[in-house]
Amino acid sequence: MIFEPDERRSPARNIDAMKVIPIHGARGPGAQEGERLADARGRPLRDLRISVTDRCNFRCVYCMPREVFGHEYKFLPHGAILSFEEIARLARIFVGLGVKKIRLTGGEPLVRRDLHQLIAQLAELGVDLTLTTNGSLLAKQAQALADAGLKRVTVSLDSLDDAVFRAMNDVAFPVARVLEGIEAAAAAGLAPVKINMVVKRGTNDQEIAPMARHWRGSGHVVRFIEYMDVGSSNGWRMDDVVPSAEVVRRIGEEYPLEPVDPEYRGEVAERWRYRDGAGEIGVISSVTQAFCRDCSRMRLSTEGALYTCLFAQSGHDLKNLLRGGASDEQLREAIEAVWRAREDRYSEIRTAETAARPKVEMSYIGG
Ligand code: SAM
Ligand code: SF4
Ligand code: SF4
């Protein structure tokens, strides 16, 4: 099935027709039962990010600018998005293929009704299960999510300065309510909370030091993310990127830092700890220090398409197979075939020209 691109949706949401892969013969030459699944560059499949909705109650300027995602924008209709049962079925197949970690994302995952019911289904899989949220609805939902089996949460917060934060989320949402959400998550046992700050030069880079200061000693970990050229609508320019090395230097001038060894191969954030023992920070340098070499992430979009890279220009339609009566084995072979053919390494080959190419939007594919 080919999805016609809809200009009022993301400018780049084309999804390749996914061939119905035959039950036999879908594997690469020599593949054996039980063999470790690796892509064309030898990378294993370890992480799955699932976008549970393409909708969001924020309009962050770097992600869903309101000039593009305004009243006219057509989000996916209910019937087009995967049900919780469909997601859970696919997740189980992914776990059978070696996935150890599942992150729910979006759009804003907590705007999807009864998300805790999906958490409960995924918790049965015994993987590291986590969620990225803007925190706006967390105070209300943290306990139900924890009770359903969620273990950890990442909350995005770009500034502690209310005026800066309101301008960046572009819906005038106050910082205080996100802080309440973080407290509620910690109280519900979802601590330590990871706090993501996207740093955009001239917009919130003056907030780097105050963020570090505020969360030092709290047990929570702030991760400073380089502003990326995801999608086609945020008007990204290299000049807006604050390199992680600069973030580490700026914080280190106030509070000396030392590097911490990664917990596992392929860890996205580079870790640093305060020499005085007040905890750690992370930096995610997807622009200045690409980590494609160890990238083990597959993404499942809201409407059931597979994406092998955050900067993909197209995906592979799994929903058609899923709703067309495919068996678990057929679905498994289809996923395997997509992963085996994967060659992505966008961040290693990024140029001004690639940055300007149309790509799927992050809110659709899942951040
Ligand atoms: N709505 C949730 C949230 O904001 O946490 C989950 C989805 S959001 C797309 C996932 C993460 O991507 C957030 O931490 C967000 O800050 C980050 N993000 C979005 N656009 C980005 C960009 N252009 N560069 C870097 N990070 C970005
Ligand atoms: Fe929404 Fe998250 Fe994108 Fe902000 S970053 S617009 S909260 S999906
Ligand atoms: Fe992975 Fe693509 Fe990001 Fe490289 S650019 S780390 S391949 S998602």
mmCIF file of C-alpha atoms and ligand atoms in Angstrom:
data_model
loop_
_atom_site.group_PDB
_atom_site.id
_atom_site.type_symbol
_atom_site.label_atom_id
_atom_site.label_comp_id
_atom_site.label_asym_id
_atom_site.label_seq_id
_atom_site.Cartn_x
_atom_site.Cartn_y
_atom_site.Cartn_z
ATOM 1 C CA MET A 1 0.000 0.000 0.000
ATOM 2 C CA ILE A 2 1.380 3.412 -0.876
ATOM 3 C CA PHE A 3 0.456 6.385 1.247
ATOM 4 C CA GLU A 4 -0.024 9.488 -0.839
ATOM 5 C CA PRO A 5 1.852 12.378 0.707
ATOM 6 C CA ASP A 6 -0.612 14.918 2.045
ATOM 7 C CA GLU A 7 0.794 18.405 1.774
ATOM 8 C CA ARG A 8 -1.145 19.607 4.764
ATOM 9 C CA ARG A 9 0.419 16.887 6.826
ATOM 10 C CA SER A 10 4.143 16.681 7.199
ATOM 11 C CA PRO A 11 5.858 17.782 3.990
ATOM 12 C CA ALA A 12 7.734 14.484 4.118
ATOM 13 C CA ARG A 13 5.655 11.580 5.244
ATOM 14 C CA ASN A 14 6.021 9.294 2.271
ATOM 15 C CA ILE A 15 6.015 5.664 3.181
ATOM 16 C CA ASP A 16 7.364 3.112 0.762
ATOM 17 C CA ALA A 17 5.110 0.295 -0.219
ATOM 18 C CA MET A 18 6.300 -2.571 1.885
ATOM 19 C CA LYS A 19 6.507 -5.703 -0.198
ATOM 20 C CA VAL A 20 4.635 -8.585 1.337
ATOM 21 C CA ILE A 21 7.647 -10.608 2.214
ATOM 22 C CA PRO A 22 7.310 -14.324 1.569
ATOM 23 C CA ILE A 23 7.297 -16.548 4.598
ATOM 24 C CA HIS A 24 10.347 -18.373 3.294
ATOM 25 C CA GLY A 25 13.373 -16.756 1.767
ATOM 26 C CA ALA A 26 13.080 -13.331 3.373
ATOM 27 C CA ARG A 27 16.374 -13.629 5.200
ATOM 28 C CA GLY A 28 19.747 -12.670 3.845
ATOM 29 C CA PRO A 29 21.995 -15.383 2.500
ATOM 30 C CA GLY A 30 23.263 -17.739 5.158
ATOM 31 C CA ALA A 31 21.008 -16.479 7.945
ATOM 32 C CA GLN A 32 20.336 -19.173 10.514
ATOM 33 C CA GLU A 33 17.667 -19.543 13.192
ATOM 34 C CA GLY A 34 18.965 -17.965 16.419
ATOM 35 C CA GLU A 35 21.635 -15.961 14.607
ATOM 36 C CA ARG A 36 22.103 -12.469 15.970
ATOM 37 C CA LEU A 37 20.144 -10.012 13.868
ATOM 38 C CA ALA A 38 22.474 -7.339 12.488
ATOM 39 C CA ASP A 39 22.037 -4.604 9.912
ATOM 40 C CA ALA A 40 24.208 -4.087 6.824
ATOM 41 C CA ARG A 41 26.817 -2.336 9.008
ATOM 42 C CA GLY A 42 26.828 -5.084 11.635
ATOM 43 C CA ARG A 43 24.744 -3.183 14.195
ATOM 44 C CA PRO A 44 22.347 -5.222 16.363
ATOM 45 C CA LEU A 45 18.701 -4.274 16.887
ATOM 46 C CA ARG A 46 18.430 -3.380 20.580
ATOM 47 C CA ASP A 47 16.117 -0.385 20.970
ATOM 48 C CA LEU A 48 12.603 0.292 19.796
ATOM 49 C CA ARG A 49 10.976 3.713 19.934
ATOM 50 C CA ILE A 50 7.241 3.696 19.520
ATOM 51 C CA SER A 51 5.359 6.850 18.613
ATOM 52 C CA VAL A 52 1.895 6.493 20.148
ATOM 53 C CA THR A 53 0.485 9.715 18.717
ATOM 54 C CA ASP A 54 1.445 12.406 16.221
ATOM 55 C CA ARG A 55 -0.456 14.988 18.282
ATOM 56 C CA CYS A 56 0.931 17.310 20.911
ATOM 57 C CA ASN A 57 -0.372 20.038 23.206
ATOM 58 C CA PHE A 58 2.867 22.054 22.740
ATOM 59 C CA ARG A 59 4.180 23.774 19.636
ATOM 60 C CA CYS A 60 7.886 23.794 20.419
ATOM 61 C CA VAL A 61 9.572 26.065 17.928
ATOM 62 C CA TYR A 62 12.238 23.490 17.059
ATOM 63 C CA CYS A 63 9.818 20.584 16.602
ATOM 64 C CA MET A 64 6.238 21.545 15.707
ATOM 65 C CA PRO A 65 6.361 25.203 14.658
ATOM 66 C CA ARG A 66 2.822 26.548 14.579
ATOM 67 C CA GLU A 67 3.218 27.963 11.067
ATOM 68 C CA VAL A 68 3.274 24.334 9.909
ATOM 69 C CA PHE A 69 1.324 22.595 12.679
ATOM 70 C CA GLY A 70 -1.504 25.141 12.882
ATOM 71 C CA HIS A 71 -5.300 24.737 12.834
ATOM 72 C CA GLU A 72 -5.211 23.589 9.215
ATOM 73 C CA TYR A 73 -2.839 20.731 9.874
ATOM 74 C CA LYS A 74 -4.410 17.318 9.461
ATOM 75 C CA PHE A 75 -3.286 14.879 12.113
ATOM 76 C CA LEU A 76 -3.806 11.166 11.629
ATOM 77 C CA PRO A 77 -7.403 9.985 11.988
ATOM 78 C CA HIS A 78 -8.123 7.527 14.784
ATOM 79 C CA GLY A 79 -8.557 4.555 12.439
ATOM 80 C CA ALA A 80 -5.101 5.078 10.954
ATOM 81 C CA ILE A 81 -3.190 4.775 14.197
ATOM 82 C CA LEU A 82 -2.155 1.484 15.718
ATOM 83 C CA SER A 83 -4.297 0.213 18.583
ATOM 84 C CA PHE A 84 -2.687 -0.764 21.889
ATOM 85 C CA GLU A 85 -3.194 -4.423 20.996
ATOM 86 C CA GLU A 86 -1.459 -3.949 17.641
ATOM 87 C CA ILE A 87 1.447 -2.120 19.270
ATOM 88 C CA ALA A 88 1.803 -4.786 21.964
ATOM 89 C CA ARG A 89 1.764 -7.578 19.388
ATOM 90 C CA LEU A 90 4.509 -5.936 17.342
ATOM 91 C CA ALA A 91 6.510 -5.107 20.473
ATOM 92 C CA ARG A 92 6.476 -8.773 21.465
ATOM 93 C CA ILE A 93 7.858 -9.705 18.037
ATOM 94 C CA PHE A 94 10.562 -7.051 18.357
ATOM 95 C CA VAL A 95 11.571 -8.431 21.742
ATOM 96 C CA GLY A 96 11.880 -11.857 20.116
ATOM 97 C CA LEU A 97 14.317 -10.258 17.659
ATOM 98 C CA GLY A 98 16.587 -8.952 20.429
ATOM 99 C CA VAL A 99 15.063 -5.626 21.497
ATOM 100 C CA LYS A 100 15.935 -4.908 25.140
ATOM 101 C CA LYS A 101 14.613 -1.403 25.538
ATOM 102 C CA ILE A 102 11.335 0.217 24.511
ATOM 103 C CA ARG A 103 10.681 3.942 24.695
ATOM 104 C CA LEU A 104 7.218 5.399 24.144
ATOM 105 C CA THR A 105 7.225 8.804 22.544
ATOM 106 C CA GLY A 106 5.392 10.942 20.025
ATOM 107 C CA GLY A 107 4.074 13.673 19.631
ATOM 108 C CA GLU A 108 3.176 13.876 23.278
ATOM 109 C CA PRO A 109 2.545 10.314 24.492
ATOM 110 C CA LEU A 110 0.472 11.393 27.481
ATOM 111 C CA VAL A 111 -2.211 12.946 25.257
ATOM 112 C CA ARG A 112 -3.040 9.424 24.043
ATOM 113 C CA ARG A 113 -6.020 8.317 26.122
ATOM 114 C CA ASP A 114 -5.471 5.572 28.725
ATOM 115 C CA LEU A 115 -1.798 5.201 27.931
ATOM 116 C CA HIS A 116 -1.306 3.306 31.197
ATOM 117 C CA GLN A 117 -3.219 0.419 29.592
ATOM 118 C CA LEU A 118 -0.543 0.124 26.917
ATOM 119 C CA ILE A 119 2.170 0.368 29.577
ATOM 120 C CA ALA A 120 0.565 -2.569 31.398
ATOM 121 C CA GLN A 121 0.669 -4.687 28.226
ATOM 122 C CA LEU A 122 4.279 -3.765 27.436
ATOM 123 C CA ALA A 123 5.432 -4.256 31.033
ATOM 124 C CA GLU A 124 4.732 -7.971 30.599
ATOM 125 C CA LEU A 125 7.554 -8.176 28.033
ATOM 126 C CA GLY A 126 10.212 -7.726 30.712
ATOM 127 C CA VAL A 127 12.245 -5.095 28.839
ATOM 128 C CA ASP A 128 13.554 -1.729 29.980
ATOM 129 C CA LEU A 129 10.387 0.312 29.455
ATOM 130 C CA THR A 130 10.476 4.078 29.470
ATOM 131 C CA LEU A 131 8.699 7.151 28.159
ATOM 132 C CA THR A 132 9.632 10.639 26.936
ATOM 133 C CA THR A 133 7.139 13.361 27.767
ATOM 134 C CA ASN A 134 6.874 17.143 27.866
ATOM 135 C CA GLY A 135 5.698 16.713 31.469
ATOM 136 C CA SER A 136 2.542 18.786 31.096
ATOM 137 C CA LEU A 137 0.202 15.915 32.033
ATOM 138 C CA LEU A 138 2.608 13.994 34.212
ATOM 139 C CA ALA A 139 1.420 15.227 37.604
ATOM 140 C CA LYS A 140 -1.988 13.676 36.856
ATOM 141 C CA GLN A 141 -0.727 10.446 35.325
ATOM 142 C CA ALA A 142 2.572 9.551 37.029
ATOM 143 C CA GLN A 143 1.077 7.242 39.640
ATOM 144 C CA ALA A 144 -1.115 5.348 37.154
ATOM 145 C CA LEU A 145 1.864 4.911 34.807
ATOM 146 C CA ALA A 146 4.073 3.612 37.609
ATOM 147 C CA ASP A 147 1.321 1.294 38.852
ATOM 148 C CA ALA A 148 1.002 -0.086 35.316
ATOM 149 C CA GLY A 149 4.695 -1.010 35.293
ATOM 150 C CA LEU A 150 6.582 2.001 33.903
ATOM 151 C CA LYS A 151 10.046 2.150 35.474
ATOM 152 C CA ARG A 152 11.546 5.425 34.342
ATOM 153 C CA VAL A 153 10.638 8.617 32.589
ATOM 154 C CA THR A 154 12.401 11.345 30.616
ATOM 155 C CA VAL A 155 10.928 14.833 30.831
ATOM 156 C CA SER A 156 11.759 17.568 28.335
ATOM 157 C CA LEU A 157 12.369 21.000 29.854
ATOM 158 C CA ASP A 158 14.180 23.666 27.863
ATOM 159 C CA SER A 159 14.423 26.411 30.436
ATOM 160 C CA LEU A 160 13.682 27.288 34.063
ATOM 161 C CA ASP A 161 12.948 30.858 33.056
ATOM 162 C CA ASP A 162 9.201 31.023 32.653
ATOM 163 C CA ALA A 163 9.217 33.580 29.840
ATOM 164 C CA VAL A 164 11.814 31.647 27.834
ATOM 165 C CA PHE A 165 10.022 28.337 28.385
ATOM 166 C CA ARG A 166 6.610 29.733 27.437
ATOM 167 C CA ALA A 167 8.075 31.175 24.239
ATOM 168 C CA MET A 168 9.795 27.911 23.323
ATOM 169 C CA ASN A 169 6.745 25.699 23.862
ATOM 170 C CA ASP A 170 4.721 28.437 22.115
ATOM 171 C CA VAL A 171 1.531 27.639 24.037
ATOM 172 C CA ALA A 172 2.561 29.704 27.099
ATOM 173 C CA PHE A 173 2.811 26.602 29.250
ATOM 174 C CA PRO A 174 4.392 27.489 32.626
ATOM 175 C CA VAL A 175 7.602 25.912 33.954
ATOM 176 C CA ALA A 176 6.012 25.346 37.370
ATOM 177 C CA ARG A 177 3.620 22.717 36.042
ATOM 178 C CA VAL A 178 6.416 20.715 34.427
ATOM 179 C CA LEU A 179 8.312 20.874 37.727
ATOM 180 C CA GLU A 180 5.187 19.522 39.459
ATOM 181 C CA GLY A 181 5.167 16.679 36.932
ATOM 182 C CA ILE A 182 8.818 15.846 37.676
ATOM 183 C CA GLU A 183 8.092 15.827 41.416
ATOM 184 C CA ALA A 184 5.063 13.591 40.917
ATOM 185 C CA ALA A 185 7.134 11.185 38.809
ATOM 186 C CA ALA A 186 9.786 10.984 41.518
ATOM 187 C CA ALA A 187 7.139 10.480 44.208
ATOM 188 C CA ALA A 188 5.627 7.649 42.160
ATOM 189 C CA GLY A 189 9.017 5.890 42.026
ATOM 190 C CA LEU A 190 9.978 6.880 38.465
ATOM 191 C CA ALA A 191 13.237 8.427 39.684
ATOM 192 C CA PRO A 192 15.892 9.309 38.827
ATOM 193 C CA VAL A 193 14.172 11.403 36.195
ATOM 194 C CA LYS A 194 16.134 12.310 33.072
ATOM 195 C CA ILE A 195 15.539 15.899 32.022
ATOM 196 C CA ASN A 196 16.117 16.740 28.354
ATOM 197 C CA MET A 197 17.039 20.272 27.363
ATOM 198 C CA VAL A 198 17.388 21.065 23.657
ATOM 199 C CA VAL A 199 19.895 23.892 23.431
ATOM 200 C CA LYS A 200 19.365 26.464 20.697
ATOM 201 C CA ARG A 201 21.870 29.276 20.469
ATOM 202 C CA GLY A 202 20.411 32.705 21.127
ATOM 203 C CA THR A 203 17.160 31.175 22.360
ATOM 204 C CA ASN A 204 17.969 29.277 25.565
ATOM 205 C CA ASP A 205 21.731 28.782 25.762
ATOM 206 C CA GLN A 206 21.867 31.312 28.596
ATOM 207 C CA GLU A 207 19.875 28.702 30.547
ATOM 208 C CA ILE A 208 22.611 26.042 30.476
ATOM 209 C CA ALA A 209 24.244 27.090 33.748
ATOM 210 C CA PRO A 210 20.974 27.730 35.646
ATOM 211 C CA MET A 211 19.685 24.288 34.616
ATOM 212 C CA ALA A 212 22.883 22.609 35.781
ATOM 213 C CA ARG A 213 22.777 24.557 39.061
ATOM 214 C CA HIS A 214 19.112 23.767 39.703
ATOM 215 C CA TRP A 215 19.358 20.001 39.227
ATOM 216 C CA ARG A 216 22.782 19.452 40.822
ATOM 217 C CA GLY A 217 22.387 17.310 43.897
ATOM 218 C CA SER A 218 18.745 16.444 43.109
ATOM 219 C CA GLY A 219 19.468 12.888 41.989
ATOM 220 C CA HIS A 220 17.928 13.697 38.583
ATOM 221 C CA VAL A 221 20.093 13.959 35.465
ATOM 222 C CA VAL A 222 19.916 16.822 32.972
ATOM 223 C CA ARG A 223 20.876 15.947 29.405
ATOM 224 C CA PHE A 224 21.779 18.774 27.075
ATOM 225 C CA ILE A 225 20.805 17.954 23.489
ATOM 226 C CA GLU A 226 22.281 19.552 20.411
ATOM 227 C CA TYR A 227 19.583 21.153 18.302
ATOM 228 C CA MET A 228 19.058 18.878 15.276
ATOM 229 C CA ASP A 229 17.888 19.220 11.675
ATOM 230 C CA VAL A 230 15.038 16.754 12.126
ATOM 231 C CA GLY A 231 12.080 17.063 9.778
ATOM 232 C CA SER A 232 11.723 19.877 7.293
ATOM 233 C CA SER A 233 9.873 22.536 9.181
ATOM 234 C CA ASN A 234 12.116 23.951 11.917
ATOM 235 C CA GLY A 235 14.381 26.095 9.719
ATOM 236 C CA TRP A 236 17.520 24.522 11.233
ATOM 237 C CA ARG A 237 20.874 26.245 10.758
ATOM 238 C CA MET A 238 24.261 25.030 11.970
ATOM 239 C CA ASP A 239 24.812 28.424 13.598
ATOM 240 C CA ASP A 240 21.970 27.636 16.026
ATOM 241 C CA VAL A 241 23.739 24.542 17.362
ATOM 242 C CA VAL A 242 25.662 24.836 20.621
ATOM 243 C CA PRO A 243 28.268 22.036 20.481
ATOM 244 C CA SER A 244 28.229 19.730 23.511
ATOM 245 C CA ALA A 245 31.914 20.474 24.086
ATOM 246 C CA GLU A 246 30.911 24.080 24.731
ATOM 247 C CA VAL A 247 28.134 22.984 27.119
ATOM 248 C CA VAL A 248 30.597 20.857 29.110
ATOM 249 C CA ARG A 249 33.120 23.701 29.174
ATOM 250 C CA ARG A 250 30.561 26.265 30.318
ATOM 251 C CA ILE A 251 29.246 24.085 33.152
ATOM 252 C CA GLY A 252 32.736 22.858 34.051
ATOM 253 C CA GLU A 253 33.955 26.430 34.569
ATOM 254 C CA GLU A 254 31.487 26.746 37.435
ATOM 255 C CA TYR A 255 31.459 23.152 38.698
ATOM 256 C CA PRO A 256 34.418 20.981 37.646
ATOM 257 C CA LEU A 257 33.377 17.851 35.735
ATOM 258 C CA GLU A 258 34.987 14.538 34.848
ATOM 259 C CA PRO A 259 33.911 11.970 32.233
ATOM 260 C CA VAL A 260 32.041 8.809 33.247
ATOM 261 C CA ASP A 261 32.352 5.549 31.295
ATOM 262 C CA PRO A 262 29.279 4.614 29.253
ATOM 263 C CA GLU A 263 26.993 2.039 30.864
ATOM 264 C CA TYR A 264 26.662 0.114 27.626
ATOM 265 C CA ARG A 265 27.793 0.253 23.984
ATOM 266 C CA GLY A 266 25.575 2.556 21.962
ATOM 267 C CA GLU A 267 24.551 4.773 24.896
ATOM 268 C CA VAL A 268 23.299 7.977 23.308
ATOM 269 C CA ALA A 269 24.287 10.421 26.033
ATOM 270 C CA GLU A 270 27.905 11.032 26.944
ATOM 271 C CA ARG A 271 28.055 11.175 30.741
ATOM 272 C CA TRP A 272 29.933 13.619 32.964
ATOM 273 C CA ARG A 273 29.946 13.818 36.772
ATOM 274 C CA TYR A 274 30.544 16.689 39.138
ATOM 275 C CA ARG A 275 33.876 16.249 40.870
ATOM 276 C CA ASP A 276 32.306 17.287 44.160
ATOM 277 C CA GLY A 277 29.924 14.309 44.027
ATOM 278 C CA ALA A 278 26.740 16.315 43.309
ATOM 279 C CA GLY A 279 25.585 13.939 40.555
ATOM 280 C CA GLU A 280 25.945 13.863 36.797
ATOM 281 C CA ILE A 281 24.902 15.472 33.534
ATOM 282 C CA GLY A 282 24.675 14.060 30.019
ATOM 283 C CA VAL A 283 25.287 15.578 26.613
ATOM 284 C CA ILE A 284 23.784 14.287 23.392
ATOM 285 C CA SER A 285 25.951 15.370 20.478
ATOM 286 C CA SER A 286 24.165 14.059 17.448
ATOM 287 C CA VAL A 287 25.405 16.945 15.310
ATOM 288 C CA THR A 288 29.034 17.450 16.359
ATOM 289 C CA GLN A 289 29.905 13.867 17.353
ATOM 290 C CA ALA A 290 27.772 11.421 15.438
ATOM 291 C CA PHE A 291 27.093 8.101 17.138
ATOM 292 C CA CYS A 292 25.697 6.208 14.119
ATOM 293 C CA ARG A 293 28.389 3.539 14.429
ATOM 294 C CA ASP A 294 26.617 2.051 17.440
ATOM 295 C CA CYS A 295 23.040 3.044 16.596
ATOM 296 C CA SER A 296 20.743 0.128 17.424
ATOM 297 C CA ARG A 297 17.395 1.948 17.217
ATOM 298 C CA MET A 298 14.348 1.155 15.127
ATOM 299 C CA ARG A 299 11.311 3.435 15.166
ATOM 300 C CA LEU A 300 7.679 2.450 14.814
ATOM 301 C CA SER A 301 5.542 5.387 13.742
ATOM 302 C CA THR A 302 2.043 6.153 14.993
ATOM 303 C CA GLU A 303 0.484 4.538 11.948
ATOM 304 C CA GLY A 304 2.677 1.467 11.957
ATOM 305 C CA ALA A 305 5.542 2.299 9.608
ATOM 306 C CA LEU A 306 9.111 1.288 10.371
ATOM 307 C CA TYR A 307 11.909 3.849 10.219
ATOM 308 C CA THR A 308 15.535 2.851 10.526
ATOM 309 C CA CYS A 309 16.829 6.390 11.148
ATOM 310 C CA LEU A 310 15.553 9.565 12.783
ATOM 311 C CA PHE A 311 16.449 11.424 9.587
ATOM 312 C CA ALA A 312 14.791 8.988 7.205
ATOM 313 C CA GLN A 313 13.060 10.178 4.085
ATOM 314 C CA SER A 314 10.752 7.186 3.908
ATOM 315 C CA GLY A 315 9.615 4.228 5.969
ATOM 316 C CA HIS A 316 8.239 0.729 5.504
ATOM 317 C CA ASP A 317 4.576 0.037 5.988
ATOM 318 C CA LEU A 318 4.040 -2.703 8.528
ATOM 319 C CA LYS A 319 0.398 -1.910 9.241
ATOM 320 C CA ASN A 320 -0.702 -3.244 5.902
ATOM 321 C CA LEU A 321 0.750 -6.625 6.766
ATOM 322 C CA LEU A 322 -0.541 -6.452 10.319
ATOM 323 C CA ARG A 323 -4.110 -5.669 9.296
ATOM 324 C CA GLY A 324 -3.930 -7.957 6.286
ATOM 325 C CA GLY A 325 -3.822 -11.042 8.476
ATOM 326 C CA ALA A 326 -0.076 -11.717 8.532
ATOM 327 C CA SER A 327 1.144 -14.271 11.052
ATOM 328 C CA ASP A 328 3.688 -13.385 13.742
ATOM 329 C CA GLU A 329 6.282 -15.246 11.694
ATOM 330 C CA GLN A 330 5.559 -13.154 8.596
ATOM 331 C CA LEU A 331 5.731 -9.966 10.610
ATOM 332 C CA ARG A 332 9.001 -11.085 12.190
ATOM 333 C CA GLU A 333 10.518 -11.803 8.791
ATOM 334 C CA ALA A 334 9.363 -8.471 7.430
ATOM 335 C CA ILE A 335 10.959 -6.594 10.348
ATOM 336 C CA GLU A 336 14.131 -8.657 9.995
ATOM 337 C CA ALA A 337 14.378 -7.878 6.305
ATOM 338 C CA VAL A 338 14.093 -4.135 6.952
ATOM 339 C CA TRP A 339 16.782 -4.262 9.655
ATOM 340 C CA ARG A 340 19.161 -6.417 7.609
ATOM 341 C CA ALA A 341 19.044 -3.948 4.709
ATOM 342 C CA ARG A 342 19.682 -0.929 6.970
ATOM 343 C CA GLU A 343 22.682 1.233 6.099
ATOM 344 C CA ASP A 344 21.738 4.552 7.732
ATOM 345 C CA ARG A 345 24.398 6.841 9.139
ATOM 346 C CA TYR A 346 22.882 10.239 8.514
ATOM 347 C CA SER A 347 24.656 12.158 11.268
ATOM 348 C CA GLU A 348 28.036 11.024 9.987
ATOM 349 C CA ILE A 349 27.378 12.418 6.532
ATOM 350 C CA ARG A 350 25.313 15.507 7.390
ATOM 351 C CA THR A 351 25.941 18.577 5.229
ATOM 352 C CA ALA A 352 24.016 21.779 4.623
ATOM 353 C CA GLU A 353 22.575 20.038 1.569
ATOM 354 C CA THR A 354 21.311 16.961 3.465
ATOM 355 C CA ALA A 355 19.900 19.204 6.189
ATOM 356 C CA ALA A 356 17.742 20.946 3.588
ATOM 357 C CA ARG A 357 16.320 17.690 2.197
ATOM 358 C CA PRO A 358 12.742 16.735 3.054
ATOM 359 C CA LYS A 359 12.596 14.272 5.971
ATOM 360 C CA VAL A 360 9.865 12.869 8.169
ATOM 361 C CA GLU A 361 8.874 15.068 11.079
ATOM 362 C CA MET A 362 10.039 14.047 14.542
ATOM 363 C CA SER A 363 6.556 14.414 16.018
ATOM 364 C CA TYR A 364 5.320 11.763 13.561
ATOM 365 C CA ILE A 365 8.221 9.323 13.650
ATOM 366 C CA GLY A 366 8.806 9.613 17.411
ATOM 367 C CA GLY A 367 11.715 11.450 19.026
HETATM 368 N N1 SAM B 1 6.617 15.297 23.383
HETATM 369 C C1 SAM B 1 7.602 14.558 24.092
HETATM 370 C C2 SAM B 1 8.696 15.459 24.593
HETATM 371 O O1 SAM B 1 8.804 16.599 24.136
HETATM 372 O O2 SAM B 1 9.443 15.007 25.453
HETATM 373 C C3 SAM B 1 8.178 13.400 23.306
HETATM 374 C C4 SAM B 1 8.467 13.610 21.855
HETATM 375 S S1 SAM B 1 9.764 14.771 21.508
HETATM 376 C C5 SAM B 1 9.785 14.766 19.744
HETATM 377 C C6 SAM B 1 11.186 13.850 22.005
HETATM 378 C C7 SAM B 1 12.431 14.656 22.291
HETATM 379 O O3 SAM B 1 12.905 15.202 21.088
HETATM 380 C C8 SAM B 1 12.242 15.811 23.243
HETATM 381 O O4 SAM B 1 13.168 15.724 24.306
HETATM 382 C C9 SAM B 1 12.513 17.013 22.391
HETATM 383 O O5 SAM B 1 13.059 18.060 23.118
HETATM 384 C C10 SAM B 1 13.460 16.467 21.357
HETATM 385 N N2 SAM B 1 13.508 17.253 20.126
HETATM 386 C C11 SAM B 1 12.474 17.654 19.363
HETATM 387 N N3 SAM B 1 12.892 18.370 18.289
HETATM 388 C C12 SAM B 1 14.251 18.408 18.391
HETATM 389 C C13 SAM B 1 15.286 19.001 17.597
HETATM 390 N N4 SAM B 1 15.013 19.691 16.495
HETATM 391 N N5 SAM B 1 16.562 18.835 17.997
HETATM 392 C C14 SAM B 1 16.852 18.134 19.115
HETATM 393 N N6 SAM B 1 15.937 17.551 19.902
HETATM 394 C C15 SAM B 1 14.646 17.689 19.550
HETATM 395 FE FE1 SF4 B 2 5.523 18.346 21.366
HETATM 396 FE FE2 SF4 B 2 7.661 17.132 22.301
HETATM 397 FE FE3 SF4 B 2 7.700 18.204 19.858
HETATM 398 FE FE4 SF4 B 2 7.620 19.809 21.943
HETATM 399 S S1 SF4 B 2 9.273 18.393 21.422
HETATM 400 S S2 SF4 B 2 6.328 19.973 20.125
HETATM 401 S S3 SF4 B 2 6.439 18.669 23.379
HETATM 402 S S4 SF4 B 2 6.462 16.515 20.504
HETATM 403 FE FE1 SF4 B 3 20.976 6.396 14.275
HETATM 404 FE FE2 SF4 B 3 20.249 7.763 12.115
HETATM 405 FE FE3 SF4 B 3 20.796 9.036 14.412
HETATM 406 FE FE4 SF4 B 3 22.781 7.905 12.984
HETATM 407 S S1 SF4 B 3 21.508 9.603 12.354
HETATM 408 S S2 SF4 B 3 22.472 7.784 15.219
HETATM 409 S S3 SF4 B 3 21.710 6.095 12.171
HETATM 410 S S4 SF4 B 3 19.097 7.597 14.072
#
